[in-house]
Amino acid sequence: MKVLEFQELGVADRLRLSFEGTFNPNADLQAELEPLFHALEVHAGEWMPDIVEGKRRRKYSRAAVWKALEEERDESSTTIGLYRTKAPALDMTLRLWFPPLPQRLHVWIAVQPMSFFTDTESCREFVDMVRTWAGRYPLTYAMANSLSDDQMSGAPDFGRDERTSRRDGFDKIYEVCWLNVFGPKLVETVGRERMLSTPAHRVEELPNGSILLVTWPTAADFSSDEARVAQARAHVHLRPDLEFDTVLRTLRERSAALAPVEPNFHPELAPLLSRVVDRSPIHERQRKIAEFNAFRPPAPEEWLPVALPSDVENPERVLSYYGNLSESLVAALHTQVPSIMVETPEFLSDLDFYFWRENFPERYKRELIDEHTAPALGAYLGGMLVRRLGGRWVLRQKLEESQVRVGKRVWLPFLRAHRYMQSRQSLLDYSLTQLFREAERHRG
């Protein structure tokens, strides 16, 4: 059974919930958690988990949940994951801490894509689920928001930022999200009457003294100007020390940074650049797309109109050495980059991305790169020019002068590999893919 990975949905934003409450560790654990899972089953709807993961993966059921919690329990905690096998994608974690540690219950939920929450009914169900949890498990603070917007806010990541949440007791409102539940302590700090009079879509006092606040009817519209105005009004109402115009200007700047940008990448590098974008933090992706739209790598200069004459005495020995270099690259990377065994032009994008993802030029010792990796890449690239484009080696004693004649040009694969391996940026400026495609166009 295959769990739907977030990457399969591309660069879509997601709605993330961070909920931290307490529970009774002396009660029967199943009875204590029954309200949590009942509310999940009632309100989740289309994003309901169908997988429970502990020591192994099981189809979702209450029995599977209890089994996973039991399997993962150690002296002080237990953690399980809940997921979906189809869209909308779900990544959910439940973690419990037991005495002698302070008893805590953490739930993290991410539902992707964010656009799923354009529907008011889906949003209402989500809020009602959190409301039920907040009424049952006393909390300090809970929030749900766009992950990309949350990343841009600079606010502490409550529940994950232990230094801030524990040191300060989270007794200050750093950010007003789409959905907020303020615990009794925070309510009293701000002032109960002030909090209850907040201009917002929904403000509700819970029986345990917490207050639930929703700024706008739909979570997916968080970046619209109307939603930003509502968010700013709620924030400055709860934080009178802040200025409305300043808060609103900051929110609008965040919306502008998140506005979709249509990719228009260099055609030969588009497969590589698209994957680089996907590795960027969600809130930086639109800026990265715009940056790559303007990026045009320099035209390959690693070629000559006329070949330098061969100056090696034993060509067979040199070609055997190149073959050994190429085979060493395949042996080293066949697990990380399986397509190296196929040796198609498309594979070179996989190779380019692997070295970029690993930040290879800057993570590994220069001696290793210059003496082993770059020569192996040059031999492999040259071999591809021979095998795929009908090229012919023109060998030189100096490695970076060795050439492959393709059509009317002779190419310098070792020189290209040396330039390629200088920095992470050079992996894009001097990609192996681009040189191969250029040679392919000029083979005549």
GROMACS .gro file of C-alpha atoms in nm:
model
  444
    1MET     CA    1   0.000   0.000   0.000
    2LYS     CA    2   0.157   0.326  -0.113
    3VAL     CA    3   0.146   0.642   0.098
    4LEU     CA    4   0.094   0.953  -0.114
    5GLU     CA    5   0.406   1.163  -0.070
    6PHE     CA    6   0.374   1.541  -0.058
    7GLN     CA    7   0.635   1.566  -0.335
    8GLU     CA    8   0.394   1.391  -0.573
    9LEU     CA    9   0.168   1.698  -0.555
   10GLY     CA   10   0.449   1.932  -0.656
   11VAL     CA   11   0.506   2.263  -0.483
   12ALA     CA   12   0.155   2.301  -0.341
   13ASP     CA   13   0.114   2.471  -0.006
   14ARG     CA   14  -0.046   2.288   0.284
   15LEU     CA   15  -0.261   2.362   0.588
   16ARG     CA   16  -0.067   2.280   0.902
   17LEU     CA   17  -0.206   2.237   1.252
   18SER     CA   18   0.007   2.240   1.564
   19PHE     CA   19  -0.184   2.135   1.874
   20GLU     CA   20  -0.032   2.090   2.219
   21GLY     CA   21  -0.248   1.980   2.509
   22THR     CA   22  -0.231   1.774   2.823
   23PHE     CA   23  -0.397   1.448   2.918
   24ASN     CA   24  -0.441   1.223   3.220
   25PRO     CA   25  -0.156   0.971   3.214
   26ASN     CA   26  -0.317   0.768   3.494
   27ALA     CA   27  -0.633   0.699   3.295
   28ASP     CA   28  -0.673   0.413   3.051
   29LEU     CA   29  -0.493   0.537   2.740
   30GLN     CA   30  -0.753   0.414   2.494
   31ALA     CA   31  -1.034   0.578   2.688
   32GLU     CA   32  -0.830   0.898   2.717
   33LEU     CA   33  -0.766   0.918   2.343
   34GLU     CA   34  -1.108   0.801   2.225
   35PRO     CA   35  -1.248   1.160   2.200
   36LEU     CA   36  -0.952   1.264   1.986
   37PHE     CA   37  -0.999   0.989   1.729
   38HIS     CA   38  -1.377   1.013   1.738
   39ALA     CA   39  -1.355   1.383   1.647
   40LEU     CA   40  -1.102   1.304   1.375
   41GLU     CA   41  -1.330   1.041   1.222
   42VAL     CA   42  -1.637   1.267   1.240
   43HIS     CA   43  -1.479   1.581   1.092
   44ALA     CA   44  -1.183   1.483   0.867
   45GLY     CA   45  -1.393   1.380   0.569
   46GLU     CA   46  -1.186   1.359   0.250
   47TRP     CA   47  -0.851   1.391   0.427
   48MET     CA   48  -0.920   1.110   0.676
   49PRO     CA   49  -0.610   0.893   0.728
   50ASP     CA   50  -0.619   0.539   0.594
   51ILE     CA   51  -0.275   0.432   0.718
   52VAL     CA   52  -0.138   0.401   1.072
   53GLU     CA   53   0.236   0.363   1.113
   54GLY     CA   54   0.414   0.234   1.424
   55LYS     CA   55   0.670  -0.043   1.404
   56ARG     CA   56   0.493  -0.138   1.083
   57ARG     CA   57   0.229   0.006   0.853
   58ARG     CA   58  -0.138  -0.094   0.893
   59LYS     CA   59  -0.472   0.004   0.749
   60TYR     CA   60  -0.639   0.266   0.967
   61SER     CA   61  -0.862   0.140   1.248
   62ARG     CA   62  -0.887   0.211   1.618
   63ALA     CA   63  -0.728  -0.127   1.687
   64ALA     CA   64  -0.436  -0.037   1.457
   65VAL     CA   65  -0.391   0.293   1.641
   66TRP     CA   66  -0.379   0.125   1.983
   67LYS     CA   67  -0.138  -0.139   1.854
   68ALA     CA   68   0.095   0.122   1.703
   69LEU     CA   69   0.095   0.331   2.023
   70GLU     CA   70   0.181   0.022   2.224
   71GLU     CA   71   0.460  -0.083   1.987
   72GLU     CA   72   0.625   0.260   1.990
   73ARG     CA   73   0.601   0.325   2.363
   74ASP     CA   74   0.919   0.358   2.565
   75GLU     CA   75   0.975   0.476   2.921
   76SER     CA   76   0.866   0.834   2.860
   77SER     CA   77   0.688   0.871   2.525
   78THR     CA   78   0.518   0.717   2.224
   79THR     CA   79   0.482   0.848   1.867
   80ILE     CA   80   0.281   0.728   1.567
   81GLY     CA   81   0.213   0.856   1.217
   82LEU     CA   82  -0.112   0.866   1.022
   83TYR     CA   83  -0.121   0.909   0.644
   84ARG     CA   84  -0.330   0.879   0.326
   85THR     CA   85  -0.277   0.678   0.009
   86LYS     CA   86  -0.457   0.929  -0.217
   87ALA     CA   87  -0.520   1.303  -0.247
   88PRO     CA   88  -0.562   1.515  -0.049
   89ALA     CA   89  -0.234   1.409   0.107
   90LEU     CA   90  -0.208   1.385   0.486
   91ASP     CA   91   0.094   1.379   0.714
   92MET     CA   92  -0.018   1.351   1.078
   93THR     CA   93   0.184   1.280   1.391
   94LEU     CA   94   0.058   1.204   1.740
   95ARG     CA   95   0.308   1.212   2.025
   96LEU     CA   96   0.251   1.157   2.396
   97TRP     CA   97   0.489   1.218   2.686
   98PHE     CA   98   0.446   1.032   3.015
   99PRO     CA   99   0.576   1.086   3.371
  100PRO     CA  100   0.834   1.147   3.499
  101LEU     CA  101   0.824   1.401   3.213
  102PRO     CA  102   0.540   1.655   3.215
  103GLN     CA  103   0.248   1.480   3.046
  104ARG     CA  104   0.183   1.631   2.705
  105LEU     CA  105  -0.014   1.548   2.394
  106HIS     CA  106   0.108   1.685   2.062
  107VAL     CA  107  -0.074   1.657   1.732
  108TRP     CA  108   0.079   1.787   1.410
  109ILE     CA  109  -0.130   1.775   1.094
  110ALA     CA  110  -0.044   1.881   0.740
  111VAL     CA  111  -0.303   1.851   0.463
  112GLN     CA  112  -0.199   1.918   0.104
  113PRO     CA  113  -0.291   2.092  -0.118
  114MET     CA  114  -0.395   2.407   0.061
  115SER     CA  115  -0.653   2.463  -0.213
  116PHE     CA  116  -0.860   2.183  -0.059
  117PHE     CA  117  -0.964   2.440   0.203
  118THR     CA  118  -1.132   2.683  -0.037
  119ASP     CA  119  -1.459   2.519   0.065
  120THR     CA  120  -1.627   2.676   0.369
  121GLU     CA  121  -1.774   2.345   0.483
  122SER     CA  122  -1.433   2.173   0.484
  123CYS     CA  123  -1.295   2.462   0.687
  124ARG     CA  124  -1.584   2.454   0.932
  125GLU     CA  125  -1.538   2.081   0.989
  126PHE     CA  126  -1.166   2.133   1.051
  127VAL     CA  127  -1.236   2.409   1.304
  128ASP     CA  128  -1.501   2.199   1.480
  129MET     CA  129  -1.253   1.912   1.516
  130VAL     CA  130  -0.995   2.140   1.675
  131ARG     CA  131  -1.265   2.293   1.896
  132THR     CA  132  -1.357   1.946   2.024
  133TRP     CA  133  -0.994   1.862   2.097
  134ALA     CA  134  -0.936   2.195   2.272
  135GLY     CA  135  -1.241   2.137   2.492
  136ARG     CA  136  -1.119   1.793   2.594
  137TYR     CA  137  -0.739   1.836   2.629
  138PRO     CA  138  -0.634   2.151   2.819
  139LEU     CA  139  -0.388   2.348   2.612
  140THR     CA  140  -0.158   2.648   2.604
  141TYR     CA  141  -0.196   2.732   2.238
  142ALA     CA  142  -0.295   2.573   1.908
  143MET     CA  143  -0.275   2.713   1.558
  144ALA     CA  144  -0.355   2.619   1.199
  145ASN     CA  145  -0.222   2.815   0.905
  146SER     CA  146  -0.070   2.797   0.559
  147LEU     CA  147   0.275   2.644   0.599
  148SER     CA  148   0.428   2.889   0.352
  149ASP     CA  149   0.280   3.188   0.534
  150ASP     CA  150   0.384   3.046   0.868
  151GLN     CA  151   0.742   3.009   0.744
  152MET     CA  152   0.745   3.376   0.644
  153SER     CA  153   0.600   3.504   0.971
  154GLY     CA  154   0.913   3.460   1.182
  155ALA     CA  155   0.695   3.357   1.477
  156PRO     CA  156   0.815   3.073   1.703
  157ASP     CA  157   0.702   2.731   1.590
  158PHE     CA  158   0.507   2.640   1.899
  159GLY     CA  159   0.532   2.277   1.998
  160ARG     CA  160   0.848   2.230   1.790
  161ASP     CA  161   1.046   2.535   1.909
  162GLU     CA  162   1.111   2.403   2.258
  163ARG     CA  163   1.328   2.697   2.364
  164THR     CA  164   1.059   2.957   2.304
  165SER     CA  165   0.756   2.754   2.407
  166ARG     CA  166   0.915   2.629   2.728
  167ARG     CA  167   1.119   2.931   2.830
  168ASP     CA  168   0.848   3.189   2.783
  169GLY     CA  169   0.546   2.968   2.841
  170PHE     CA  170   0.424   3.115   2.511
  171ASP     CA  171   0.269   3.401   2.706
  172LYS     CA  172   0.275   3.647   2.417
  173ILE     CA  173   0.088   3.658   2.086
  174TYR     CA  174   0.355   3.650   1.820
  175GLU     CA  175   0.123   3.593   1.526
  176VAL     CA  176  -0.249   3.562   1.458
  177CYS     CA  177  -0.306   3.267   1.226
  178TRP     CA  178  -0.612   3.158   1.035
  179LEU     CA  179  -0.717   2.935   1.328
  180ASN     CA  180  -0.603   3.000   1.685
  181VAL     CA  181  -0.693   2.851   2.021
  182PHE     CA  182  -0.557   3.053   2.312
  183GLY     CA  183  -0.525   2.873   2.644
  184PRO     CA  184  -0.656   3.026   2.971
  185LYS     CA  185  -0.319   3.168   3.073
  186LEU     CA  186  -0.274   3.352   2.745
  187VAL     CA  187  -0.635   3.468   2.756
  188GLU     CA  188  -0.584   3.624   3.099
  189THR     CA  189  -0.258   3.786   2.985
  190VAL     CA  190  -0.431   3.958   2.694
  191GLY     CA  191  -0.760   4.014   2.878
  192ARG     CA  192  -1.065   3.795   2.835
  193GLU     CA  193  -1.299   4.074   2.733
  194ARG     CA  194  -1.051   4.214   2.486
  195MET     CA  195  -0.997   3.873   2.329
  196LEU     CA  196  -1.371   3.800   2.308
  197SER     CA  197  -1.429   4.134   2.133
  198THR     CA  198  -1.169   4.062   1.862
  199PRO     CA  199  -1.297   4.151   1.512
  200ALA     CA  200  -1.283   3.809   1.342
  201HIS     CA  201  -1.493   3.558   1.153
  202ARG     CA  202  -1.544   3.340   1.458
  203VAL     CA  203  -1.464   3.400   1.827
  204GLU     CA  204  -1.581   3.144   2.079
  205GLU     CA  205  -1.517   3.092   2.447
  206LEU     CA  206  -1.474   2.726   2.541
  207PRO     CA  207  -1.595   2.580   2.871
  208ASN     CA  208  -1.240   2.530   3.000
  209GLY     CA  209  -1.156   2.901   2.960
  210SER     CA  210  -0.978   2.880   2.624
  211ILE     CA  211  -1.085   3.100   2.335
  212LEU     CA  212  -1.105   2.988   1.974
  213LEU     CA  213  -1.051   3.252   1.706
  214VAL     CA  214  -1.082   3.216   1.327
  215THR     CA  215  -0.986   3.521   1.121
  216TRP     CA  216  -1.152   3.431   0.787
  217PRO     CA  217  -1.410   3.176   0.664
  218THR     CA  218  -1.171   2.982   0.436
  219ALA     CA  219  -0.811   2.889   0.508
  220ALA     CA  220  -0.701   2.877   0.143
  221ASP     CA  221  -0.784   3.247   0.093
  222PHE     CA  222  -0.538   3.358   0.360
  223SER     CA  223  -0.335   3.569   0.116
  224SER     CA  224  -0.628   3.764  -0.033
  225ASP     CA  225  -0.630   4.131   0.058
  226GLU     CA  226  -0.960   4.099   0.243
  227ALA     CA  227  -0.825   3.814   0.455
  228ARG     CA  228  -0.505   4.010   0.523
  229VAL     CA  229  -0.702   4.311   0.642
  230ALA     CA  230  -0.902   4.088   0.875
  231GLN     CA  231  -0.584   3.924   1.002
  232ALA     CA  232  -0.420   4.261   1.068
  233ARG     CA  233  -0.726   4.392   1.252
  234ALA     CA  234  -0.736   4.088   1.477
  235HIS     CA  235  -0.362   4.107   1.546
  236VAL     CA  236  -0.351   4.474   1.644
  237HIS     CA  237  -0.665   4.431   1.855
  238LEU     CA  238  -0.488   4.162   2.058
  239ARG     CA  239  -0.157   4.351   2.051
  240PRO     CA  240  -0.238   4.723   2.099
  241ASP     CA  241   0.135   4.798   2.093
  242LEU     CA  242   0.139   4.723   1.718
  243GLU     CA  243   0.040   4.962   1.439
  244PHE     CA  244  -0.225   4.849   1.195
  245ASP     CA  245  -0.060   4.999   0.885
  246THR     CA  246   0.273   4.834   0.968
  247VAL     CA  247   0.118   4.493   1.030
  248LEU     CA  248  -0.094   4.512   0.715
  249ARG     CA  249   0.200   4.621   0.502
  250THR     CA  250   0.402   4.322   0.624
  251LEU     CA  251   0.116   4.084   0.551
  252ARG     CA  252   0.072   4.225   0.202
  253GLU     CA  253   0.443   4.183   0.137
  254ARG     CA  254   0.412   3.819   0.236
  255SER     CA  255   0.116   3.775   0.000
  256ALA     CA  256   0.314   3.929  -0.284
  257ALA     CA  257   0.607   3.695  -0.218
  258LEU     CA  258   0.372   3.395  -0.230
  259ALA     CA  259   0.189   3.499  -0.548
  260PRO     CA  260   0.224   3.221  -0.812
  261VAL     CA  261   0.493   3.271  -1.078
  262GLU     CA  262   0.468   3.075  -1.403
  263PRO     CA  263   0.791   2.878  -1.468
  264ASN     CA  264   0.974   2.974  -1.786
  265PHE     CA  265   1.308   2.799  -1.740
  266HIS     CA  266   1.591   2.748  -1.987
  267PRO     CA  267   1.452   2.452  -2.185
  268GLU     CA  268   1.758   2.229  -2.144
  269LEU     CA  269   1.776   2.290  -1.770
  270ALA     CA  270   1.402   2.286  -1.694
  271PRO     CA  271   1.400   1.927  -1.555
  272LEU     CA  272   1.691   2.014  -1.324
  273LEU     CA  273   1.567   2.357  -1.216
  274SER     CA  274   1.217   2.226  -1.146
  275ARG     CA  275   1.361   1.978  -0.897
  276VAL     CA  276   1.581   2.244  -0.740
  277VAL     CA  277   1.268   2.457  -0.688
  278ASP     CA  278   1.090   2.163  -0.527
  279ARG     CA  279   1.372   2.137  -0.271
  280SER     CA  280   1.333   2.501  -0.166
  281PRO     CA  281   1.127   2.594   0.140
  282ILE     CA  282   0.768   2.643   0.030
  283HIS     CA  283   0.768   3.015   0.108
  284GLU     CA  284   1.074   3.072  -0.113
  285ARG     CA  285   0.958   2.879  -0.418
  286GLN     CA  286   0.790   3.160  -0.611
  287ARG     CA  287   1.096   3.379  -0.567
  288LYS     CA  288   1.314   3.090  -0.678
  289ILE     CA  289   1.098   3.034  -0.987
  290ALA     CA  290   1.133   3.401  -1.081
  291GLU     CA  291   1.508   3.380  -1.024
  292PHE     CA  292   1.540   3.073  -1.248
  293ASN     CA  293   1.316   3.228  -1.513
  294ALA     CA  294   1.584   3.494  -1.552
  295PHE     CA  295   1.873   3.247  -1.526
  296ARG     CA  296   2.052   3.177  -1.851
  297PRO     CA  297   2.369   2.970  -1.812
  298PRO     CA  298   2.669   3.070  -2.022
  299ALA     CA  299   2.697   2.893  -2.356
  300PRO     CA  300   2.942   2.601  -2.330
  301GLU     CA  301   3.297   2.710  -2.412
  302GLU     CA  302   3.458   2.369  -2.364
  303TRP     CA  303   3.508   2.303  -2.734
  304LEU     CA  304   3.756   2.374  -3.013
  305PRO     CA  305   3.701   2.417  -3.387
  306VAL     CA  306   4.014   2.214  -3.459
  307ALA     CA  307   4.142   1.927  -3.247
  308LEU     CA  308   4.474   1.937  -3.072
  309PRO     CA  309   4.679   1.645  -3.206
  310SER     CA  310   4.697   1.335  -2.989
  311ASP     CA  311   5.024   1.314  -2.793
  312VAL     CA  312   4.982   0.979  -2.612
  313GLU     CA  313   5.201   0.680  -2.693
  314ASN     CA  314   4.956   0.407  -2.586
  315PRO     CA  315   4.595   0.502  -2.672
  316GLU     CA  316   4.456   0.164  -2.561
  317ARG     CA  317   4.600   0.207  -2.214
  318VAL     CA  318   4.455   0.560  -2.186
  319LEU     CA  319   4.111   0.448  -2.304
  320SER     CA  320   4.122   0.161  -2.055
  321TYR     CA  321   4.201   0.413  -1.780
  322TYR     CA  322   3.907   0.629  -1.889
  323GLY     CA  323   3.685   0.322  -1.886
  324ASN     CA  324   3.794   0.242  -1.530
  325LEU     CA  325   3.719   0.599  -1.423
  326SER     CA  326   3.373   0.581  -1.578
  327GLU     CA  327   3.301   0.244  -1.416
  328SER     CA  328   3.408   0.378  -1.077
  329LEU     CA  329   3.148   0.653  -1.110
  330VAL     CA  330   2.875   0.403  -1.196
  331ALA     CA  331   2.976   0.181  -0.903
  332ALA     CA  332   2.971   0.474  -0.661
  333LEU     CA  333   2.639   0.623  -0.773
  334HIS     CA  334   2.421   0.338  -0.904
  335THR     CA  335   2.227   0.324  -0.576
  336GLN     CA  336   2.175   0.700  -0.535
  337VAL     CA  337   2.117   0.761  -0.908
  338PRO     CA  338   1.979   0.435  -1.054
  339SER     CA  339   1.931   0.586  -1.400
  340ILE     CA  340   2.312   0.596  -1.438
  341MET     CA  341   2.280   0.236  -1.552
  342VAL     CA  342   2.056   0.340  -1.844
  343GLU     CA  343   2.279   0.621  -1.975
  344THR     CA  344   2.020   0.830  -2.153
  345PRO     CA  345   2.054   1.207  -2.202
  346GLU     CA  346   1.770   1.249  -1.953
  347PHE     CA  347   1.981   1.070  -1.695
  348LEU     CA  348   2.230   1.357  -1.697
  349SER     CA  349   1.963   1.576  -1.535
  350ASP     CA  350   1.936   1.316  -1.259
  351LEU     CA  351   2.312   1.330  -1.214
  352ASP     CA  352   2.316   1.711  -1.213
  353PHE     CA  353   2.041   1.715  -0.951
  354TYR     CA  354   2.214   1.455  -0.733
  355PHE     CA  355   2.532   1.661  -0.710
  356TRP     CA  356   2.331   1.979  -0.646
  357ARG     CA  357   2.114   1.816  -0.379
  358GLU     CA  358   2.420   1.681  -0.202
  359ASN     CA  359   2.604   2.013  -0.246
  360PHE     CA  360   2.889   1.788  -0.350
  361PRO     CA  361   3.150   2.050  -0.447
  362GLU     CA  362   3.127   2.223  -0.109
  363ARG     CA  363   3.068   1.924   0.120
  364TYR     CA  364   3.354   1.703   0.009
  365LYS     CA  365   3.730   1.756   0.019
  366ARG     CA  366   3.876   1.935  -0.278
  367GLU     CA  367   4.145   1.669  -0.309
  368LEU     CA  368   3.882   1.395  -0.352
  369ILE     CA  369   3.693   1.602  -0.609
  370ASP     CA  370   3.995   1.705  -0.816
  371GLU     CA  371   4.166   1.367  -0.812
  372HIS     CA  372   3.869   1.133  -0.837
  373THR     CA  373   3.519   1.277  -0.888
  374ALA     CA  374   3.589   1.533  -1.162
  375PRO     CA  375   3.807   1.296  -1.371
  376ALA     CA  376   3.543   1.020  -1.338
  377LEU     CA  377   3.272   1.261  -1.451
  378GLY     CA  378   3.483   1.375  -1.744
  379ALA     CA  379   3.545   1.017  -1.854
  380TYR     CA  380   3.177   0.931  -1.823
  381LEU     CA  381   3.063   1.243  -2.012
  382GLY     CA  382   3.320   1.182  -2.284
  383GLY     CA  383   3.210   0.820  -2.309
  384MET     CA  384   2.850   0.935  -2.358
  385LEU     CA  385   2.958   1.166  -2.640
  386VAL     CA  386   3.124   0.868  -2.804
  387ARG     CA  387   2.850   0.612  -2.748
  388ARG     CA  388   2.540   0.829  -2.790
  389LEU     CA  389   2.657   1.083  -3.049
  390GLY     CA  390   2.908   0.881  -3.250
  391GLY     CA  391   3.206   1.080  -3.121
  392ARG     CA  392   3.571   0.982  -3.136
  393TRP     CA  393   3.834   1.034  -2.865
  394VAL     CA  394   4.137   1.251  -2.944
  395LEU     CA  395   4.363   1.172  -2.650
  396ARG     CA  396   4.608   1.403  -2.476
  397GLN     CA  397   4.852   1.346  -2.193
  398LYS     CA  398   4.702   1.634  -2.000
  399LEU     CA  399   4.359   1.514  -1.890
  400GLU     CA  400   4.174   1.842  -1.937
  401GLU     CA  401   4.300   1.865  -2.296
  402SER     CA  402   4.158   1.527  -2.401
  403GLN     CA  403   3.885   1.576  -2.661
  404VAL     CA  404   3.592   1.403  -2.824
  405ARG     CA  405   3.523   1.491  -3.184
  406VAL     CA  406   3.152   1.514  -3.262
  407GLY     CA  407   3.076   1.645  -3.611
  408LYS     CA  408   3.279   1.958  -3.681
  409ARG     CA  409   3.358   2.038  -3.317
  410VAL     CA  410   3.583   1.878  -3.062
  411TRP     CA  411   3.462   1.882  -2.701
  412LEU     CA  412   3.660   1.891  -2.376
  413PRO     CA  413   3.463   1.677  -2.127
  414PHE     CA  414   3.732   1.675  -1.856
  415LEU     CA  415   3.758   2.053  -1.864
  416ARG     CA  416   3.380   2.078  -1.838
  417ALA     CA  417   3.376   1.839  -1.540
  418HIS     CA  418   3.647   2.040  -1.366
  419ARG     CA  419   3.450   2.365  -1.401
  420TYR     CA  420   3.130   2.186  -1.307
  421MET     CA  421   3.273   2.072  -0.973
  422GLN     CA  422   3.390   2.412  -0.847
  423SER     CA  423   3.080   2.514  -0.645
  424ARG     CA  424   2.711   2.446  -0.605
  425GLN     CA  425   2.629   2.730  -0.842
  426SER     CA  426   2.873   2.595  -1.100
  427LEU     CA  427   2.668   2.275  -1.113
  428LEU     CA  428   2.395   2.489  -1.271
  429ASP     CA  429   2.625   2.714  -1.476
  430TYR     CA  430   2.820   2.422  -1.624
  431SER     CA  431   2.568   2.139  -1.614
  432LEU     CA  432   2.657   1.814  -1.787
  433THR     CA  433   2.313   1.814  -1.946
  434GLN     CA  434   2.369   2.144  -2.124
  435LEU     CA  435   2.704   2.045  -2.272
  436PHE     CA  436   2.564   1.716  -2.402
  437ARG     CA  437   2.265   1.890  -2.562
  438GLU     CA  438   2.493   2.149  -2.720
  439ALA     CA  439   2.713   1.876  -2.866
  440GLU     CA  440   2.401   1.697  -2.989
  441ARG     CA  441   2.288   2.009  -3.178
  442HIS     CA  442   2.626   2.052  -3.350
  443ARG     CA  443   2.701   1.697  -3.450
  444GLY     CA  444   2.584   1.774  -3.805
   0.00000   0.00000   0.00000
